[in-house]
Short mmCIF file of C-alpha atoms in Angstrom, two decimals:
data_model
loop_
_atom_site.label_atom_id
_atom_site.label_comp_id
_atom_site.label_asym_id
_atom_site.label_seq_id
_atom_site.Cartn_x
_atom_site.Cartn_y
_atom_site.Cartn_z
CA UNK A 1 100.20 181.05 34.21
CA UNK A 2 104.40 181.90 34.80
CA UNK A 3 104.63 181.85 38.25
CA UNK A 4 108.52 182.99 39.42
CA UNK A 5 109.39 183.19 42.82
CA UNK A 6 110.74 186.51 44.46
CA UNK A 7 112.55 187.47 47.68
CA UNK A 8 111.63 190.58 48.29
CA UNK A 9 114.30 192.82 48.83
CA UNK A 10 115.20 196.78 49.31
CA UNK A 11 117.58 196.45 46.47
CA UNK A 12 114.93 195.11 44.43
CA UNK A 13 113.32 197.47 41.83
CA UNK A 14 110.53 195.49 41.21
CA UNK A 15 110.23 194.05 44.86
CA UNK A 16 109.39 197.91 45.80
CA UNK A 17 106.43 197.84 43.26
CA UNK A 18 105.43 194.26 44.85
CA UNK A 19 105.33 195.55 48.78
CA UNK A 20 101.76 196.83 48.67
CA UNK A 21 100.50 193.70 47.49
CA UNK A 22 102.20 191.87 50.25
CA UNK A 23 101.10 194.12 52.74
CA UNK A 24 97.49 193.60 51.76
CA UNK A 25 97.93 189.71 51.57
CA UNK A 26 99.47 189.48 55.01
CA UNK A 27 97.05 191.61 56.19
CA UNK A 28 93.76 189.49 54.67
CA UNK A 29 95.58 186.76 55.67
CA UNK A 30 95.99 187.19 59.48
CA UNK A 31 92.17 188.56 59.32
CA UNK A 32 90.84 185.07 58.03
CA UNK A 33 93.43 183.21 60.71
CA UNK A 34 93.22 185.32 64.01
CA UNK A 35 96.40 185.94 63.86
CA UNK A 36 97.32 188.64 66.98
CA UNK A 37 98.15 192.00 65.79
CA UNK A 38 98.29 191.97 62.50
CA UNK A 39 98.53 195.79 61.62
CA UNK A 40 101.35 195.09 63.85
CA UNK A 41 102.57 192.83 61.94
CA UNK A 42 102.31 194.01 58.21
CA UNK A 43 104.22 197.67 60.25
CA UNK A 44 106.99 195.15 61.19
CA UNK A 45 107.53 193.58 57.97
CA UNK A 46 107.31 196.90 55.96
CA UNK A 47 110.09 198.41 58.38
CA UNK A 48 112.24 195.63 57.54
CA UNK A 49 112.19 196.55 53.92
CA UNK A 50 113.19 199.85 54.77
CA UNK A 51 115.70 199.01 57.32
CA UNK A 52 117.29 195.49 56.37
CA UNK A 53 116.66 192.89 58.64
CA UNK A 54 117.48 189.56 58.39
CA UNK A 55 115.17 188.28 60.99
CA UNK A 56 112.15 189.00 58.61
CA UNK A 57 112.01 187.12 55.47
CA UNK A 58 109.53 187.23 52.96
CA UNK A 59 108.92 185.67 49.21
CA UNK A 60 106.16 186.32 47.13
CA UNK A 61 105.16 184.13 43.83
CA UNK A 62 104.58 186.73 41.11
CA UNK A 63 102.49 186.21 37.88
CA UNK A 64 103.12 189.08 35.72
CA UNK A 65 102.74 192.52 38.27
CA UNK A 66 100.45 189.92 40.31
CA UNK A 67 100.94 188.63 43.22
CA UNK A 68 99.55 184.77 43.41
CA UNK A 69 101.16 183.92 46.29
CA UNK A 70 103.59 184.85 49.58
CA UNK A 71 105.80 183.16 51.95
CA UNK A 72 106.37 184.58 55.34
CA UNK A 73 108.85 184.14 57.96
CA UNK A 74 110.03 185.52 61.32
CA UNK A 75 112.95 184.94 64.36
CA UNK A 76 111.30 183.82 67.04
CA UNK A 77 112.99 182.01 70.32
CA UNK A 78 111.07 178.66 70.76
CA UNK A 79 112.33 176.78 74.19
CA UNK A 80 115.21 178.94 74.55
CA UNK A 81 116.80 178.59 70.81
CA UNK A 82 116.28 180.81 67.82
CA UNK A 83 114.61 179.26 65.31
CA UNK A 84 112.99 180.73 61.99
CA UNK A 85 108.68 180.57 62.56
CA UNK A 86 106.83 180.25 59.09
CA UNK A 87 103.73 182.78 59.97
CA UNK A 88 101.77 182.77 56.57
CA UNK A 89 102.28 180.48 53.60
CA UNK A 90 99.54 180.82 50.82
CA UNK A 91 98.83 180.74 46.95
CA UNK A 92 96.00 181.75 45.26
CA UNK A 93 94.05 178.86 43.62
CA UNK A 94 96.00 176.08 45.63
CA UNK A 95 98.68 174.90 44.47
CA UNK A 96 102.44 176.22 42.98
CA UNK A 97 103.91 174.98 40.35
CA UNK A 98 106.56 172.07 41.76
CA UNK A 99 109.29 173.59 40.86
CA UNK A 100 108.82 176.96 42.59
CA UNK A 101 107.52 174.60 45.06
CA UNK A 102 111.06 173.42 45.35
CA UNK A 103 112.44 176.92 45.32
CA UNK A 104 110.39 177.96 47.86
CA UNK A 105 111.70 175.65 50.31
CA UNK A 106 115.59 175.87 49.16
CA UNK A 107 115.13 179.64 49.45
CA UNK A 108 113.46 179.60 53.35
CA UNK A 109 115.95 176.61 54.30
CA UNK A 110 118.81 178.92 53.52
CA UNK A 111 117.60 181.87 55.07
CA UNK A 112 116.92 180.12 57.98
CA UNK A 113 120.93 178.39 58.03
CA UNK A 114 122.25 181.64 57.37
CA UNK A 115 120.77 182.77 60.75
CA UNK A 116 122.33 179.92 62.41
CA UNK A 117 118.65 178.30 62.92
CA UNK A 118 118.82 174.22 63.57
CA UNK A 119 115.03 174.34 62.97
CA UNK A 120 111.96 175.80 61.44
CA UNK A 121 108.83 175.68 62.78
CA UNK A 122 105.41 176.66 61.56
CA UNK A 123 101.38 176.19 62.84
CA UNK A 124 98.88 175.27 60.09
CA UNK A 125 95.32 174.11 60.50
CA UNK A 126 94.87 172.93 56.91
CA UNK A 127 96.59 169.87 55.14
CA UNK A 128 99.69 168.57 57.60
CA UNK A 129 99.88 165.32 55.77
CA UNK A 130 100.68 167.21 52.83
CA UNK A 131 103.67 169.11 54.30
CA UNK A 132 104.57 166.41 55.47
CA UNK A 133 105.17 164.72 52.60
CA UNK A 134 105.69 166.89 49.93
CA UNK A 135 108.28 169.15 52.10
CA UNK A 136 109.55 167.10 54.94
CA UNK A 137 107.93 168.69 57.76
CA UNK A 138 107.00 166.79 60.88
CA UNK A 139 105.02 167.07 64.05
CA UNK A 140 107.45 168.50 66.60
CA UNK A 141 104.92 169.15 69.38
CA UNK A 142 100.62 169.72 69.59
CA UNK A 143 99.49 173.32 70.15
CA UNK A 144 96.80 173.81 72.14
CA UNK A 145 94.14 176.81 72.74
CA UNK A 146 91.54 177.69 75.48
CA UNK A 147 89.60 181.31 75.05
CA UNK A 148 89.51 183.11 77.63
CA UNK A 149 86.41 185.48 78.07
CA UNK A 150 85.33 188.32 80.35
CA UNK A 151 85.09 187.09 83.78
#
């Protein structure tokens, strides 16, 4: 497997080719997670193709025409600052290759200081040890859930 790592971009032939893939993954993606809206969503990230804006980013690890992977991150205003929110982060089969491991996080770390963000934040439910180590992250506050049903 040659896994390269791809910003994908309007000026990008081949990113063009790579959008419905995306759109699929993000899509499968919020399904599995309960994310919101997520035809909403996948809309909101395909318009920002389209129309450039720098308040969507998204990367996608490409083997071949396939893609094995995606990286996907918003503006949001958390506490009264602007910060850059990770959404969905995934690869197919577990784990990248280190070095477009590495990439990966150079790539979303500038994005996010070329906004002006001082932070990044993200929610994940599966392995915070190992962003922890591996990337640096750390526990910035607990999130917390109650359903609410029909009355």
């Amino acid at each position: 497997m040659s896994v390269e790592l791809l910003r994908l971009d309007r000026k990008n032939d081949r990113a063009w080719a790579l959008l419905p893939q995306l759109s699929a993954r993000i899509l499968d993606f919020g399904v599995r997670t309960g994310q919101g809206d997520i035809e909403l969503l996948v809309k909101k990230v395909e318009a920002a193709f389209v129309v450039p804006m720098d308040t969507v980013a998204a990367w996608v690890a490409v083997d071949g025409d396939r893609v094995v992977g995606h990286l996907l991150a918003l503006e949001d205003d958390w506490t009264g600052q602007k910060v850059g929110f990770v959404l969905q982060a995934e690869m197919d089969g577990g784990h990248l290759p280190v070095a477009i491991h590495r990439e990966a996080k150079h790539e979303l770390e500038a994005w996010a200081r070329g906004r002006g963000y001082r932070m990044l934040l993200m929610l994940t439910s599966r392995a915070p040890g190992a962003w922890a180590r591996r990337f640096g992250w750390h526990r910035v506050r607990s999130l917390m859930g109650k359903e609410l049903g029909d009355e």
